[in-house]
N, CA and C atoms as an extended XYZ file, in Angstrom:
423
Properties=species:S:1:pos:R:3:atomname:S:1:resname:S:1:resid:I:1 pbc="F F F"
N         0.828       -1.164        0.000 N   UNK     1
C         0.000        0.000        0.000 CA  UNK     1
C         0.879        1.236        0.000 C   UNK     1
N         0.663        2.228       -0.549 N   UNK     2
C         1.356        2.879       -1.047 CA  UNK     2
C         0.256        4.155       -1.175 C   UNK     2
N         0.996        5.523       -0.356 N   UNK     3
C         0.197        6.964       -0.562 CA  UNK     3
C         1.192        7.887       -0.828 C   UNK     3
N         0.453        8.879       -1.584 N   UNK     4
C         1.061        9.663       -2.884 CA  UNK     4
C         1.541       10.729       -1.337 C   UNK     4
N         2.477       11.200       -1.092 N   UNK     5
C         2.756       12.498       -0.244 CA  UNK     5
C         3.222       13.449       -0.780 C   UNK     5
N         3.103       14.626       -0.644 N   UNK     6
C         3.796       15.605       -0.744 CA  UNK     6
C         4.797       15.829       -0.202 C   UNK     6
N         5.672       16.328       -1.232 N   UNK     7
C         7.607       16.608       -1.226 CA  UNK     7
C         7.686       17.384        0.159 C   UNK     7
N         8.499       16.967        1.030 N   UNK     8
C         8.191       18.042        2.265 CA  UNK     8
C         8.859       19.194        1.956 C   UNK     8
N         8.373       19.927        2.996 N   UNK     9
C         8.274       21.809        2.748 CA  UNK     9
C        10.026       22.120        3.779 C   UNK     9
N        10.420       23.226        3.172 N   UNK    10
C        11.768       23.560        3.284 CA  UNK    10
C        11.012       24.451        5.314 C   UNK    10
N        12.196       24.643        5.799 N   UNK    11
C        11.987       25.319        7.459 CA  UNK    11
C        11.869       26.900        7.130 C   UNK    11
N        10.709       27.163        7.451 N   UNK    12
C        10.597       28.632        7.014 CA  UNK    12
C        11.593       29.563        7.952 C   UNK    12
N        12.391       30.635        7.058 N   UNK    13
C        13.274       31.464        7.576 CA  UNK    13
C        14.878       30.664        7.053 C   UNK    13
N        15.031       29.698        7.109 N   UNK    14
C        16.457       28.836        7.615 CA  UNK    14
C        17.088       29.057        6.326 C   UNK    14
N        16.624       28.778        5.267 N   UNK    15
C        17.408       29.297        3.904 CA  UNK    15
C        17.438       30.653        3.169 C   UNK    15
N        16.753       31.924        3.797 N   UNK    16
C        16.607       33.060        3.272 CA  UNK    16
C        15.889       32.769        1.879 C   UNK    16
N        15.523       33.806        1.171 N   UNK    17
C        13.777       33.591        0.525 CA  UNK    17
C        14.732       32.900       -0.908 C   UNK    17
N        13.457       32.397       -1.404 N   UNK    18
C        14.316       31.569       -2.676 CA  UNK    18
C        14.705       32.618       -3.614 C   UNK    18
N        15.086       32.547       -4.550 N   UNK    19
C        16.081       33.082       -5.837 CA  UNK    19
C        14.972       33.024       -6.760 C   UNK    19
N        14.463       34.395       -7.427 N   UNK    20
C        14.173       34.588       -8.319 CA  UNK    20
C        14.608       34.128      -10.031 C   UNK    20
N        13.846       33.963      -10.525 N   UNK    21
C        14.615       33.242      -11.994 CA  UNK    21
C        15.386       34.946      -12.433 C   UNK    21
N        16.043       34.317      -13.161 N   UNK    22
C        17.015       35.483      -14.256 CA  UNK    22
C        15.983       36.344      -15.010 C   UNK    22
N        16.219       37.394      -14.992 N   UNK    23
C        15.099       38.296      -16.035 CA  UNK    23
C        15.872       38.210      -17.563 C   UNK    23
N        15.251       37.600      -18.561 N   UNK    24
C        15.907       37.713      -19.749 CA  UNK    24
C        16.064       38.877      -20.465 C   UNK    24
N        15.190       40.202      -19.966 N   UNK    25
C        15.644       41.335      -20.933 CA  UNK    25
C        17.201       41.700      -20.566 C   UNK    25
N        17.438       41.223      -19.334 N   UNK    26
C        18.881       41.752      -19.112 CA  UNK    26
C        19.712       40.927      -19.526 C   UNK    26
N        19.867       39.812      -20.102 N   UNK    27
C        20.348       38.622      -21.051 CA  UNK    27
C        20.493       39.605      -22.094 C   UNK    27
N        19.111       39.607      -23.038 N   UNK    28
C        19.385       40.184      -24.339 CA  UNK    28
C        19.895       42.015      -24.477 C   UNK    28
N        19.863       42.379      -23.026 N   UNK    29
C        20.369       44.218      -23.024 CA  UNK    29
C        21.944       44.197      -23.086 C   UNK    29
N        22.649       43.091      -22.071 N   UNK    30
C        23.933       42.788      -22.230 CA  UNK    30
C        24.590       42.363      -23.469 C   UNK    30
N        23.657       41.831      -24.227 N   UNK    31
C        24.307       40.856      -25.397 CA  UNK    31
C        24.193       42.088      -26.749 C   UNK    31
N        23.381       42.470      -27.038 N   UNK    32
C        23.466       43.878      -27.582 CA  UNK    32
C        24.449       45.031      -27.382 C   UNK    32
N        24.145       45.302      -26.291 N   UNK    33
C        25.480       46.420      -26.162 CA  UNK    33
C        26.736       45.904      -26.069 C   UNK    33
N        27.362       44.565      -25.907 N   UNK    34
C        28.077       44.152      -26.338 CA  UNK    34
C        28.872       43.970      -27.732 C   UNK    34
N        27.538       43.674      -28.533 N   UNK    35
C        27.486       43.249      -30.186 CA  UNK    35
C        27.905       44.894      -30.271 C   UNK    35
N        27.534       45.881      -30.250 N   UNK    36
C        27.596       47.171      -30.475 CA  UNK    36
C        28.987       48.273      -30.226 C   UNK    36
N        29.528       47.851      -28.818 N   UNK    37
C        30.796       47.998      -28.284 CA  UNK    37
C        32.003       47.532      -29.353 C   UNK    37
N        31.711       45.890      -29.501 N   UNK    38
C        32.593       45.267      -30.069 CA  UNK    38
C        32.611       45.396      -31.916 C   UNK    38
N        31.484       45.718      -32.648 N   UNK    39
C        31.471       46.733      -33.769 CA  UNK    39
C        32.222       47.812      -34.142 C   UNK    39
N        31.747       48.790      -32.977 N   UNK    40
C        32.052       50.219      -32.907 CA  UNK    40
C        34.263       49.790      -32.960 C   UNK    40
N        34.470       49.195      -31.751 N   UNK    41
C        36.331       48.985      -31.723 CA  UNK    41
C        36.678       48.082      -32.824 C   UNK    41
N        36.022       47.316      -33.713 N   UNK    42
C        36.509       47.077      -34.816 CA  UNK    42
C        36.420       47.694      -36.076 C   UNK    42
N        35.524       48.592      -35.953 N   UNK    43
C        35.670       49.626      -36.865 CA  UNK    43
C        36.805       50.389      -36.862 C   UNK    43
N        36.991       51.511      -35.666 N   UNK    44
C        37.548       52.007      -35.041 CA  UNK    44
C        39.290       51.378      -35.651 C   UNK    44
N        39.855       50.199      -35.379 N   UNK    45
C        40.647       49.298      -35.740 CA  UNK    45
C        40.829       48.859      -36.885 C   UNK    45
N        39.722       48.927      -37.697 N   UNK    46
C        40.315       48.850      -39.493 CA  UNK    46
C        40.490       50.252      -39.594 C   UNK    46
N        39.801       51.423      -39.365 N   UNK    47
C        40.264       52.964      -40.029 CA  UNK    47
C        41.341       53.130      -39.683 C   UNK    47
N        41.814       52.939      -38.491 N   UNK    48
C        43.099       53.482      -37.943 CA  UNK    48
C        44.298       52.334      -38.471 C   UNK    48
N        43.996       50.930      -39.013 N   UNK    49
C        45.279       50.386      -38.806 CA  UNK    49
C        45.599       49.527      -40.350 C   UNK    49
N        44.093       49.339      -40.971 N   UNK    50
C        44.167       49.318      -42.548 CA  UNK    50
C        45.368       49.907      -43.466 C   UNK    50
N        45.003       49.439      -44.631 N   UNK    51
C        45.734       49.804      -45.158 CA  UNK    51
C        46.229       51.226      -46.255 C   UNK    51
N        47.150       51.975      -45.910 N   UNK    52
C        47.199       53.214      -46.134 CA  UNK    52
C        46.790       53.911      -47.465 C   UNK    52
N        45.898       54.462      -48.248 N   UNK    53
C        45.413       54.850      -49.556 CA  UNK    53
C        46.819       54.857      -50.071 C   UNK    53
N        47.781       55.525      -49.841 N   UNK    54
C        48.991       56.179      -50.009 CA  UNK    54
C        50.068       56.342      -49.312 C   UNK    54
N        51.663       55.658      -50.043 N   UNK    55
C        52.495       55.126      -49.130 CA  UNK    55
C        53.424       55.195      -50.219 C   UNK    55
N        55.120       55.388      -49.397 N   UNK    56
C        55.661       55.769      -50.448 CA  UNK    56
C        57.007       55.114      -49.547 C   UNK    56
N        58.002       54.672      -50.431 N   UNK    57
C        58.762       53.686      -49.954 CA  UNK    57
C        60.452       54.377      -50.924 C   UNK    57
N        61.203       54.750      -49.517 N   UNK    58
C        62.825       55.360      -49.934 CA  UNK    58
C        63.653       53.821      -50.946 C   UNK    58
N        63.850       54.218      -52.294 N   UNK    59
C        64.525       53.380      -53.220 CA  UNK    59
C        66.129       53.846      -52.962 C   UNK    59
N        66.432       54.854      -53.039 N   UNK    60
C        67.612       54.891      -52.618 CA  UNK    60
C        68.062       56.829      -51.783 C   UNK    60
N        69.152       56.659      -51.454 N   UNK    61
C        69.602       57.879      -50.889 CA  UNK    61
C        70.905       57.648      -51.176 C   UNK    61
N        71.797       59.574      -51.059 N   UNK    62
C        72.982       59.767      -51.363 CA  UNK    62
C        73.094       60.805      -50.743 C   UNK    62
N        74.713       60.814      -49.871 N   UNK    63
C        74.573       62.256      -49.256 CA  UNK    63
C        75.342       63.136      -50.047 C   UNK    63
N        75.246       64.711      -49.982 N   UNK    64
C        75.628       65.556      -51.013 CA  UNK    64
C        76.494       66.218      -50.348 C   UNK    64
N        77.387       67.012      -50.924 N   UNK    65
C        77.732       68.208      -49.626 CA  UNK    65
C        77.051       69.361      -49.407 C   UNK    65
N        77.574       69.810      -48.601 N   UNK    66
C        76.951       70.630      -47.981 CA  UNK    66
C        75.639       70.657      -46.410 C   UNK    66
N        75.828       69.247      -46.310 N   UNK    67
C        75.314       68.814      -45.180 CA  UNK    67
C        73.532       68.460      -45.951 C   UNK    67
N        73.116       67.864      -47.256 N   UNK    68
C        72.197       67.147      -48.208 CA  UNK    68
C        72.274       66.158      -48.363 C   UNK    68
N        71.219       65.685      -48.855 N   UNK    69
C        71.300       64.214      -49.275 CA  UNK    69
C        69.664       64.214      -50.339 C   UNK    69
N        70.252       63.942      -51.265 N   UNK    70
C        69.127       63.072      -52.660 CA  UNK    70
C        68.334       61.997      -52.087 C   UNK    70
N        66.634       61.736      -52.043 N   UNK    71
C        66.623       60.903      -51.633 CA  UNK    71
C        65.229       59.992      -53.029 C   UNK    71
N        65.144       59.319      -53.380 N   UNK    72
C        64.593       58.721      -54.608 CA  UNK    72
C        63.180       57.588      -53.767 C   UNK    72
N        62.298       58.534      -54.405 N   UNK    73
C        60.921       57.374      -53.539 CA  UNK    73
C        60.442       56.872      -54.782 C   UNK    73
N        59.842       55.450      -54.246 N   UNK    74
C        58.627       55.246      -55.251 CA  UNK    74
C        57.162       55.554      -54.607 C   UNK    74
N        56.587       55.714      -55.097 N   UNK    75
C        54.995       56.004      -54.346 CA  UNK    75
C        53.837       55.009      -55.044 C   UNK    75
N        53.415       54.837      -54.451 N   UNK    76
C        52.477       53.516      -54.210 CA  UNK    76
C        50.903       54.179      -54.240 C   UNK    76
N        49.747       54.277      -54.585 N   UNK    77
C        48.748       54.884      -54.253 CA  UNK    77
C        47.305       54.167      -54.927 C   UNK    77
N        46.170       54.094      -54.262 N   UNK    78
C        45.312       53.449      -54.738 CA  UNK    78
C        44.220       53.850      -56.244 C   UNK    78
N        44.372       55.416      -55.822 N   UNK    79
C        44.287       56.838      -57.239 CA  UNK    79
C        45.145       57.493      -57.419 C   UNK    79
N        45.387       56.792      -58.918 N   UNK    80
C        46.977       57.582      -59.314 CA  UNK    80
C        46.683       59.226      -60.076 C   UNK    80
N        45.435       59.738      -60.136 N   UNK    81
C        44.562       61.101      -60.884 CA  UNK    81
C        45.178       61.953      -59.482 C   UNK    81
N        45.150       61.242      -58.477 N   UNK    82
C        45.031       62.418      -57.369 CA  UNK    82
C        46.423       62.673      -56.581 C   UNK    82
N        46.701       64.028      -56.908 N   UNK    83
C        47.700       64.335      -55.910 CA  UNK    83
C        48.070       64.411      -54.651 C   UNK    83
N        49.343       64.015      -54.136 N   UNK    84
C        49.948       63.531      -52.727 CA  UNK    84
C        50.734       64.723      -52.058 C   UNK    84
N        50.939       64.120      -50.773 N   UNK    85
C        52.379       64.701      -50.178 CA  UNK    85
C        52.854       63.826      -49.463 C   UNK    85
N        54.205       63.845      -49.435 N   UNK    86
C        54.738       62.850      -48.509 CA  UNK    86
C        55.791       63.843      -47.506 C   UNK    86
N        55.807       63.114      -45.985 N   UNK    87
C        57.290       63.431      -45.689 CA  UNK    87
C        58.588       62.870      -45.549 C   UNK    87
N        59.624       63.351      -45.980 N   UNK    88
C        60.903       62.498      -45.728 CA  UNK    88
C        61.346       63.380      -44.971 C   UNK    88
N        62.423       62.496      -44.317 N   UNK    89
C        63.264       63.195      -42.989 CA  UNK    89
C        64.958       62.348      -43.439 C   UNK    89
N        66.083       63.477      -42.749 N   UNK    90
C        67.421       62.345      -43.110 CA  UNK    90
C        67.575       62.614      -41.098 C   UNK    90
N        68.289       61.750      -41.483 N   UNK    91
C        69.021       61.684      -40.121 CA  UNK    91
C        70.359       61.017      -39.514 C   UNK    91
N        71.009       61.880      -38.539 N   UNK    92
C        72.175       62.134      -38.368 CA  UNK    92
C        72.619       60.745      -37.333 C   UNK    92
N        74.426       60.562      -37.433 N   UNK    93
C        74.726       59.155      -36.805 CA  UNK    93
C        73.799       59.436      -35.729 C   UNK    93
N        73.531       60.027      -34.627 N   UNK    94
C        73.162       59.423      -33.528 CA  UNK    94
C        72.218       58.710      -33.638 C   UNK    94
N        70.746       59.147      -34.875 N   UNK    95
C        69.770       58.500      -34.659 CA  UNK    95
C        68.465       59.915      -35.257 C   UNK    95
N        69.286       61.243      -34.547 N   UNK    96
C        68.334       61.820      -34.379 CA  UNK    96
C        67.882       62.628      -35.815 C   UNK    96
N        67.029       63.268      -35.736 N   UNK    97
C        65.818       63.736      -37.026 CA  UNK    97
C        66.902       65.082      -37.483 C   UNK    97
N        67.556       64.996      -37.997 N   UNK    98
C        68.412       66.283      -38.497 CA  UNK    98
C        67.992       67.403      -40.078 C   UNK    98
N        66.434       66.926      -40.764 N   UNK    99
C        66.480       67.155      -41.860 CA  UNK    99
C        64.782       66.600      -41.759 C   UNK    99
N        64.150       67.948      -42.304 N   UNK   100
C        62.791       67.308      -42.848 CA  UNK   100
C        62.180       68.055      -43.875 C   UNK   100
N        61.473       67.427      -45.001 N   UNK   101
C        61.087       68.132      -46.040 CA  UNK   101
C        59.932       67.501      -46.211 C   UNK   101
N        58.799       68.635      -46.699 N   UNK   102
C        57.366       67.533      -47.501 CA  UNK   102
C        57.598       68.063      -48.529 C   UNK   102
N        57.012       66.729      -49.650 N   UNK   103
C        57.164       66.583      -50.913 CA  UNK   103
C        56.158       66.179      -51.865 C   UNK   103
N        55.521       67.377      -52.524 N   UNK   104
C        53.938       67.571      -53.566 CA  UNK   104
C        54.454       66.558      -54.322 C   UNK   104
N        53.650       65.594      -54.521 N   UNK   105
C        53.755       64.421      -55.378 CA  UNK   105
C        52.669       64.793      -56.469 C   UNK   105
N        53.164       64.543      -57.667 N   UNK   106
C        52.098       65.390      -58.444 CA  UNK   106
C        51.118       64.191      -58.967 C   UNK   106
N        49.887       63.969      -59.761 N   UNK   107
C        49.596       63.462      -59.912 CA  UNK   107
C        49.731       62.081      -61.158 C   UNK   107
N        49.830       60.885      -61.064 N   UNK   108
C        50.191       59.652      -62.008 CA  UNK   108
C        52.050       59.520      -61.741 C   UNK   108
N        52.147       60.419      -61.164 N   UNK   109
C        54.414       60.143      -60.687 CA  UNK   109
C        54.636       58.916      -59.662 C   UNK   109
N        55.391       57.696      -60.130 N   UNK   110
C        55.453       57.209      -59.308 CA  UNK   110
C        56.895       57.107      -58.184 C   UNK   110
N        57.797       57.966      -58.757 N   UNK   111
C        59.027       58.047      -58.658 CA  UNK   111
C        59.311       59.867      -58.551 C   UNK   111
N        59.960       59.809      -57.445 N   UNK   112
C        59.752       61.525      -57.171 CA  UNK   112
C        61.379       61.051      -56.549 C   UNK   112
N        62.335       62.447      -56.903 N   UNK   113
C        63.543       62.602      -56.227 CA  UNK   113
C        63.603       63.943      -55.537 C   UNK   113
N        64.378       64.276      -54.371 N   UNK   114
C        64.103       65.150      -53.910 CA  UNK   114
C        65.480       65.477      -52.787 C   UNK   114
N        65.802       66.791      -52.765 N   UNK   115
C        66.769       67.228      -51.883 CA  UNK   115
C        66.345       67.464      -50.400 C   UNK   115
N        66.851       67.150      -49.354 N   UNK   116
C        66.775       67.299      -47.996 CA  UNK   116
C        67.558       67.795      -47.742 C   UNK   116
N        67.859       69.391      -46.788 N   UNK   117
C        68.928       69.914      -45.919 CA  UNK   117
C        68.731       69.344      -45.110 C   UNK   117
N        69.903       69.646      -44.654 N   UNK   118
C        70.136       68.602      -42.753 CA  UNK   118
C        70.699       69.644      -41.926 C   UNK   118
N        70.695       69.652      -40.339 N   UNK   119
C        71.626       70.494      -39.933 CA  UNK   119
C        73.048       70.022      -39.701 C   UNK   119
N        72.917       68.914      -39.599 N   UNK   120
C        74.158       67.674      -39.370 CA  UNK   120
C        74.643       66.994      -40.482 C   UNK   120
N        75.609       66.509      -40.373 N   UNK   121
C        75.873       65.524      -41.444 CA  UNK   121
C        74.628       64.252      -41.623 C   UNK   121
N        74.039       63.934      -42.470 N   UNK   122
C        73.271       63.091      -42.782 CA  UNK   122
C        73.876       61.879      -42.805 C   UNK   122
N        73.125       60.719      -42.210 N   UNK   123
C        74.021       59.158      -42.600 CA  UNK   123
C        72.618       58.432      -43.156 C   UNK   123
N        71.354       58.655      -43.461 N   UNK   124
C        70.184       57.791      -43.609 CA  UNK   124
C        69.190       58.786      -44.044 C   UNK   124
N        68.379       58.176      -44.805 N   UNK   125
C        66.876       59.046      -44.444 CA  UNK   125
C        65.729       58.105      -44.804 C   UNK   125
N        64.138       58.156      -44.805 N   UNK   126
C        63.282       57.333      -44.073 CA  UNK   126
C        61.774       58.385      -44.990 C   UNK   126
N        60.902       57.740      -45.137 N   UNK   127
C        60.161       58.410      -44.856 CA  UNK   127
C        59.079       58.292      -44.066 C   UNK   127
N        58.613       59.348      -43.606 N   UNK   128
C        57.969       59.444      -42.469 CA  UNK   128
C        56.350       59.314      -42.331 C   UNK   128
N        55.831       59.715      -44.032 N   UNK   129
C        54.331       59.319      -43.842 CA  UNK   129
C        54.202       60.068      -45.451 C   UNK   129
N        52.841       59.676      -45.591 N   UNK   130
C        52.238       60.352      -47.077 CA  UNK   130
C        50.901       60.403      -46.661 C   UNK   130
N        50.134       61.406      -47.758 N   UNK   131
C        48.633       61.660      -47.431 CA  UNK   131
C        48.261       62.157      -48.692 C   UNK   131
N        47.083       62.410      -48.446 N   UNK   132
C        46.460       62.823      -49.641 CA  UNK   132
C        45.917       64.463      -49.271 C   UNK   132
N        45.939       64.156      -48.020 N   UNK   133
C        45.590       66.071      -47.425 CA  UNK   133
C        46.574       66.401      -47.590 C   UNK   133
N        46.669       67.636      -49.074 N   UNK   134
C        48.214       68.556      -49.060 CA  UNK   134
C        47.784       69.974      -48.377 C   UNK   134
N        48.643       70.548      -47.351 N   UNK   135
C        48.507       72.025      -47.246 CA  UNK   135
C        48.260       72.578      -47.679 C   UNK   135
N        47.237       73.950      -47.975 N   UNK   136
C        47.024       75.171      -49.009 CA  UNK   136
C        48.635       75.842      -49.390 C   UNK   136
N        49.205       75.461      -48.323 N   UNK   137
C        50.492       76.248      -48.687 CA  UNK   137
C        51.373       75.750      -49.933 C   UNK   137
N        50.701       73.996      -50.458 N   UNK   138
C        51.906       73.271      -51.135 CA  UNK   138
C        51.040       72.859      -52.778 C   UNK   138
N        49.215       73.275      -52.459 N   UNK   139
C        48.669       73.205      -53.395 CA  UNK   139
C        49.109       74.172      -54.742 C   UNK   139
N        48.845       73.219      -55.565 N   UNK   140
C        49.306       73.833      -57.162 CA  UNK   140
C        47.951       74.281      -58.083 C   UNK   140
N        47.365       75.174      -57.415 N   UNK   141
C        45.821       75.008      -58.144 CA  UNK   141
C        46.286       76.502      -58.853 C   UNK   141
């Protein structure tokens, strides 16, 4: 013989009140602004670290006298219609930046040569960046 009982009942007070279930809007509020956060810094992370429209790479250098140096780029660009600037810099044994020039890359040139003063004797030069924003000061309009 056999009677059906009920599950016995927990000691009222002894476990503090039971635990509410999880509210799921705060599931799906977290998981959103997440998705959104993590969008926004990968965006953020291709503009800034992609790859440059325009980039220009030192083929060779020579130092001159007079405390100069020749320096021979090729330039690289994704629209060759549109005009550039780049900067090159030379620099002296220690290391440090002794020489800087920007250089109007005109438009369809892929090969630009160009003189740098230095205040030092020059042993290297580098360049330092290219863009497509030229100064009003360097525009040829």
């Amino acid at each position: 013989m056999s009677t059906a009982s009920a599950p016995p009942s927990l000691p009222e007070g002894r476990y503090g009140r039971p635990r509410r279930p999880a509210r799921r809007w705060r599931v799906w509020l977290f998981t959103g602004i997440a998705l959104v956060v993590g969008c926004a810094v990968a965006w953020i992370g291709y503009v800034n670290l992609g790859a440059a429209p325009i980039s220009a790479e030192r083929v060779t250098f020579e130092e001159l006298p007079g405390n100069a140096m020749t320096i021979s780029l090729n330039v690289t660009r994704d629209e060759p219609d549109r005009p550039g600037v780049c900067i090159v810099r030379t620099r002296d044994i220690s290391g440090a930046e002794s020489g800087r020039r920007e250089v109007y890359i005109p438009p369809r040139d892929s090969r630009v040569d160009v003189v740098v003063k230095s205040i030092d004797r020059p042993v290297t030069a580098d360049v330092y960046g290219c863009s497509y924003d030229i100064p009003e000061y360097m525009s040829r309009s």
